[in-house]
Each structure stands twice: as structure tokens, then as C-alpha cells.
Amino acid sequence: MTQTDMRAVFLEELTGVAPDIDPAGVSDGDHLQDDLELDSMDILNLAAALHQRLGIEIPEADYPRIATVGAAAAYLSAAAAAD
């Protein structure tokens, strides 16, 4: 999957965890906690949903690497390519 594809998947799973977020209004630089107001349980649920959908394990130590939409798309794309 390309980084663009991963961004779309990430946004789909993000809105599954936080349905009040409008994916059209989310930019690559938006921080999940600071800008989109997700809490730690939301982040955990998002990581679990991404793992279930993509088969990519996201260890808790890597959560800062998925802290923004753009960073998450890059991380997921690289992780998928490494498999």
C-alpha cells in the first residue's frame, strides 16, 4: 500500500474510534491528542484496530511515531513494506 492508501485506512480507523471527527477536516499535521483530542484509551483502540485491519503490530513504544496523521501514514507504509 502506498502512503496515500495508508492515510485513507488510518482515517477510516480513526473515525471508527472517534466518530465525531470529520476526516475531511483532518490534516497530516494534526496531532491525535493535542488537536483531535483523543485520549490514551482511544490511541490504544486505534492501534488495535489498525493491527486487526492491516496485521501491523504497533508497540506502545512506537505510539509517538503515529502521533500525527502524516507520521502514521509513513509509519504504516514502511511497516507494510518491511513485511
mmCIF file with all atom_site columns, C-alpha atoms in Angstrom:
data_model
loop_
_atom_site.group_PDB
_atom_site.id
_atom_site.type_symbol
_atom_site.label_atom_id
_atom_site.label_alt_id
_atom_site.label_comp_id
_atom_site.label_asym_id
_atom_site.label_entity_id
_atom_site.label_seq_id
_atom_site.pdbx_PDB_ins_code
_atom_site.Cartn_x
_atom_site.Cartn_y
_atom_site.Cartn_z
_atom_site.occupancy
_atom_site.B_iso_or_equiv
_atom_site.pdbx_formal_charge
_atom_site.auth_seq_id
_atom_site.auth_comp_id
_atom_site.auth_asym_id
_atom_site.auth_atom_id
_atom_site.pdbx_PDB_model_num
ATOM 1  C CA . MET A 1 1  ? 0.000   0.000  0.000  1.00 0.00 ? 1  MET A CA 1
ATOM 2  C CA . THR A 1 2  ? 1.136   3.500  -0.731 1.00 0.00 ? 2  THR A CA 1
ATOM 3  C CA . GLN A 1 3  ? 1.387   6.193  1.898  1.00 0.00 ? 3  GLN A CA 1
ATOM 4  C CA . THR A 1 4  ? -1.784  7.748  0.449  1.00 0.00 ? 4  THR A CA 1
ATOM 5  C CA . ASP A 1 5  ? -3.597  4.416  0.832  1.00 0.00 ? 5  ASP A CA 1
ATOM 6  C CA . MET A 1 6  ? -2.351  4.097  4.395  1.00 0.00 ? 6  MET A CA 1
ATOM 7  C CA . ARG A 1 7  ? -3.554  7.614  5.177  1.00 0.00 ? 7  ARG A CA 1
ATOM 8  C CA . ALA A 1 8  ? -7.040  6.661  3.984  1.00 0.00 ? 8  ALA A CA 1
ATOM 9  C CA . VAL A 1 9  ? -7.025  3.462  6.057  1.00 0.00 ? 9  VAL A CA 1
ATOM 10 C CA . PHE A 1 10 ? -5.749  5.361  9.088  1.00 0.00 ? 10 PHE A CA 1
ATOM 11 C CA . LEU A 1 11 ? -8.523  7.960  8.763  1.00 0.00 ? 11 LEU A CA 1
ATOM 12 C CA . GLU A 1 12 ? -11.167 5.236  8.408  1.00 0.00 ? 12 GLU A CA 1
ATOM 13 C CA . GLU A 1 13 ? -9.978  3.535  11.582 1.00 0.00 ? 13 GLU A CA 1
ATOM 14 C CA . LEU A 1 14 ? -9.588  6.880  13.349 1.00 0.00 ? 14 LEU A CA 1
ATOM 15 C CA . THR A 1 15 ? -13.214 7.787  12.650 1.00 0.00 ? 15 THR A CA 1
ATOM 16 C CA . GLY A 1 16 ? -14.218 4.322  13.840 1.00 0.00 ? 16 GLY A CA 1
ATOM 17 C CA . VAL A 1 17 ? -12.600 5.066  17.200 1.00 0.00 ? 17 VAL A CA 1
ATOM 18 C CA . ALA A 1 18 ? -13.689 8.722  17.294 1.00 0.00 ? 18 ALA A CA 1
ATOM 19 C CA . PRO A 1 19 ? -16.820 9.043  15.123 1.00 0.00 ? 19 PRO A CA 1
ATOM 20 C CA . ASP A 1 20 ? -17.189 12.755 15.897 1.00 0.00 ? 20 ASP A CA 1
ATOM 21 C CA . ILE A 1 21 ? -14.055 13.524 13.839 1.00 0.00 ? 21 ILE A CA 1
ATOM 22 C CA . ASP A 1 22 ? -14.683 14.665 10.272 1.00 0.00 ? 22 ASP A CA 1
ATOM 23 C CA . PRO A 1 23 ? -11.946 13.055 8.166  1.00 0.00 ? 23 PRO A CA 1
ATOM 24 C CA . ALA A 1 24 ? -12.247 15.813 5.547  1.00 0.00 ? 24 ALA A CA 1
ATOM 25 C CA . GLY A 1 25 ? -11.108 18.342 8.143  1.00 0.00 ? 25 GLY A CA 1
ATOM 26 C CA . VAL A 1 26 ? -8.069  16.382 9.331  1.00 0.00 ? 26 VAL A CA 1
ATOM 27 C CA . SER A 1 27 ? -4.656  17.455 8.043  1.00 0.00 ? 27 SER A CA 1
ATOM 28 C CA . ASP A 1 28 ? -1.426  15.473 8.034  1.00 0.00 ? 28 ASP A CA 1
ATOM 29 C CA . GLY A 1 29 ? -0.019  17.634 10.818 1.00 0.00 ? 29 GLY A CA 1
ATOM 30 C CA . ASP A 1 30 ? -2.944  17.211 13.213 1.00 0.00 ? 30 ASP A CA 1
ATOM 31 C CA . HIS A 1 31 ? -1.777  15.635 16.468 1.00 0.00 ? 31 HIS A CA 1
ATOM 32 C CA . LEU A 1 32 ? -4.095  12.889 17.692 1.00 0.00 ? 32 LEU A CA 1
ATOM 33 C CA . GLN A 1 33 ? -4.127  14.032 21.307 1.00 0.00 ? 33 GLN A CA 1
ATOM 34 C CA . ASP A 1 34 ? -3.412  17.756 21.104 1.00 0.00 ? 34 ASP A CA 1
ATOM 35 C CA . ASP A 1 35 ? -5.510  18.660 18.051 1.00 0.00 ? 35 ASP A CA 1
ATOM 36 C CA . LEU A 1 36 ? -8.037  15.828 17.719 1.00 0.00 ? 36 LEU A CA 1
ATOM 37 C CA . GLU A 1 37 ? -8.449  15.319 21.495 1.00 0.00 ? 37 GLU A CA 1
ATOM 38 C CA . LEU A 1 38 ? -8.046  11.536 21.595 1.00 0.00 ? 38 LEU A CA 1
ATOM 39 C CA . ASP A 1 39 ? -7.177  10.114 24.991 1.00 0.00 ? 39 ASP A CA 1
ATOM 40 C CA . SER A 1 40 ? -4.795  7.254  25.732 1.00 0.00 ? 40 SER A CA 1
ATOM 41 C CA . MET A 1 41 ? -7.568  4.645  25.512 1.00 0.00 ? 41 MET A CA 1
ATOM 42 C CA . ASP A 1 42 ? -8.562  5.982  22.088 1.00 0.00 ? 42 ASP A CA 1
ATOM 43 C CA . ILE A 1 43 ? -4.943  5.640  20.931 1.00 0.00 ? 43 ILE A CA 1
ATOM 44 C CA . LEU A 1 44 ? -4.837  2.067  22.221 1.00 0.00 ? 44 LEU A CA 1
ATOM 45 C CA . ASN A 1 45 ? -8.110  1.249  20.452 1.00 0.00 ? 45 ASN A CA 1
ATOM 46 C CA . LEU A 1 46 ? -6.817  2.840  17.252 1.00 0.00 ? 46 LEU A CA 1
ATOM 47 C CA . ALA A 1 47 ? -3.610  0.806  17.376 1.00 0.00 ? 47 ALA A CA 1
ATOM 48 C CA . ALA A 1 48 ? -5.651  -2.364 17.957 1.00 0.00 ? 48 ALA A CA 1
ATOM 49 C CA . ALA A 1 49 ? -7.981  -1.543 15.051 1.00 0.00 ? 49 ALA A CA 1
ATOM 50 C CA . LEU A 1 50 ? -5.024  -0.903 12.738 1.00 0.00 ? 50 LEU A CA 1
ATOM 51 C CA . HIS A 1 51 ? -3.431  -4.172 13.826 1.00 0.00 ? 51 HIS A CA 1
ATOM 52 C CA . GLN A 1 52 ? -6.641  -6.069 13.148 1.00 0.00 ? 52 GLN A CA 1
ATOM 53 C CA . ARG A 1 53 ? -7.133  -4.477 9.735  1.00 0.00 ? 53 ARG A CA 1
ATOM 54 C CA . LEU A 1 54 ? -3.545  -4.394 8.490  1.00 0.00 ? 54 LEU A CA 1
ATOM 55 C CA . GLY A 1 55 ? -1.808  -7.064 10.555 1.00 0.00 ? 55 GLY A CA 1
ATOM 56 C CA . ILE A 1 56 ? 0.780   -4.488 11.616 1.00 0.00 ? 56 ILE A CA 1
ATOM 57 C CA . GLU A 1 57 ? 1.777   -4.656 15.268 1.00 0.00 ? 57 GLU A CA 1
ATOM 58 C CA . ILE A 1 58 ? 2.267   -1.183 16.754 1.00 0.00 ? 58 ILE A CA 1
ATOM 59 C CA . PRO A 1 59 ? 4.147   -1.478 20.044 1.00 0.00 ? 59 PRO A CA 1
ATOM 60 C CA . GLU A 1 60 ? 3.322   1.104  22.696 1.00 0.00 ? 60 GLU A CA 1
ATOM 61 C CA . ALA A 1 61 ? 6.863   2.481  22.387 1.00 0.00 ? 61 ALA A CA 1
ATOM 62 C CA . ASP A 1 62 ? 6.025   3.415  18.772 1.00 0.00 ? 62 ASP A CA 1
ATOM 63 C CA . TYR A 1 63 ? 2.847   5.359  19.595 1.00 0.00 ? 63 TYR A CA 1
ATOM 64 C CA . PRO A 1 64 ? 4.732   8.686  19.248 1.00 0.00 ? 64 PRO A CA 1
ATOM 65 C CA . ARG A 1 65 ? 5.525   7.613  15.664 1.00 0.00 ? 65 ARG A CA 1
ATOM 66 C CA . ILE A 1 66 ? 1.787   7.596  14.879 1.00 0.00 ? 66 ILE A CA 1
ATOM 67 C CA . ALA A 1 67 ? 1.013   10.814 16.778 1.00 0.00 ? 67 ALA A CA 1
ATOM 68 C CA . THR A 1 68 ? 0.046   12.732 13.623 1.00 0.00 ? 68 THR A CA 1
ATOM 69 C CA . VAL A 1 69 ? -1.853  11.577 10.570 1.00 0.00 ? 69 VAL A CA 1
ATOM 70 C CA . GLY A 1 70 ? 1.107   12.130 8.249  1.00 0.00 ? 70 GLY A CA 1
ATOM 71 C CA . ALA A 1 71 ? 3.554   10.371 10.555 1.00 0.00 ? 71 ALA A CA 1
ATOM 72 C CA . ALA A 1 72 ? 1.148   7.455  10.977 1.00 0.00 ? 72 ALA A CA 1
ATOM 73 C CA . ALA A 1 73 ? 0.743   7.042  7.211  1.00 0.00 ? 73 ALA A CA 1
ATOM 74 C CA . ALA A 1 74 ? 4.523   6.974  6.776  1.00 0.00 ? 74 ALA A CA 1
ATOM 75 C CA . TYR A 1 75 ? 4.997   4.546  9.694  1.00 0.00 ? 75 TYR A CA 1
ATOM 76 C CA . LEU A 1 76 ? 2.307   2.156  8.449  1.00 0.00 ? 76 LEU A CA 1
ATOM 77 C CA . SER A 1 77 ? 3.537   2.297  4.872  1.00 0.00 ? 77 SER A CA 1
ATOM 78 C CA . ALA A 1 78 ? 7.102   1.491  5.968  1.00 0.00 ? 78 ALA A CA 1
ATOM 79 C CA . ALA A 1 79 ? 5.905   -1.286 8.282  1.00 0.00 ? 79 ALA A CA 1
ATOM 80 C CA . ALA A 1 80 ? 3.841   -2.863 5.492  1.00 0.00 ? 80 ALA A CA 1
ATOM 81 C CA . ALA A 1 81 ? 6.791   -2.713 3.105  1.00 0.00 ? 81 ALA A CA 1
ATOM 82 C CA . ALA A 1 82 ? 9.052   -4.394 5.683  1.00 0.00 ? 82 ALA A CA 1
ATOM 83 C CA . ASP A 1 83 ? 6.762   -7.445 5.882  1.00 0.00 ? 83 ASP A CA 1
#
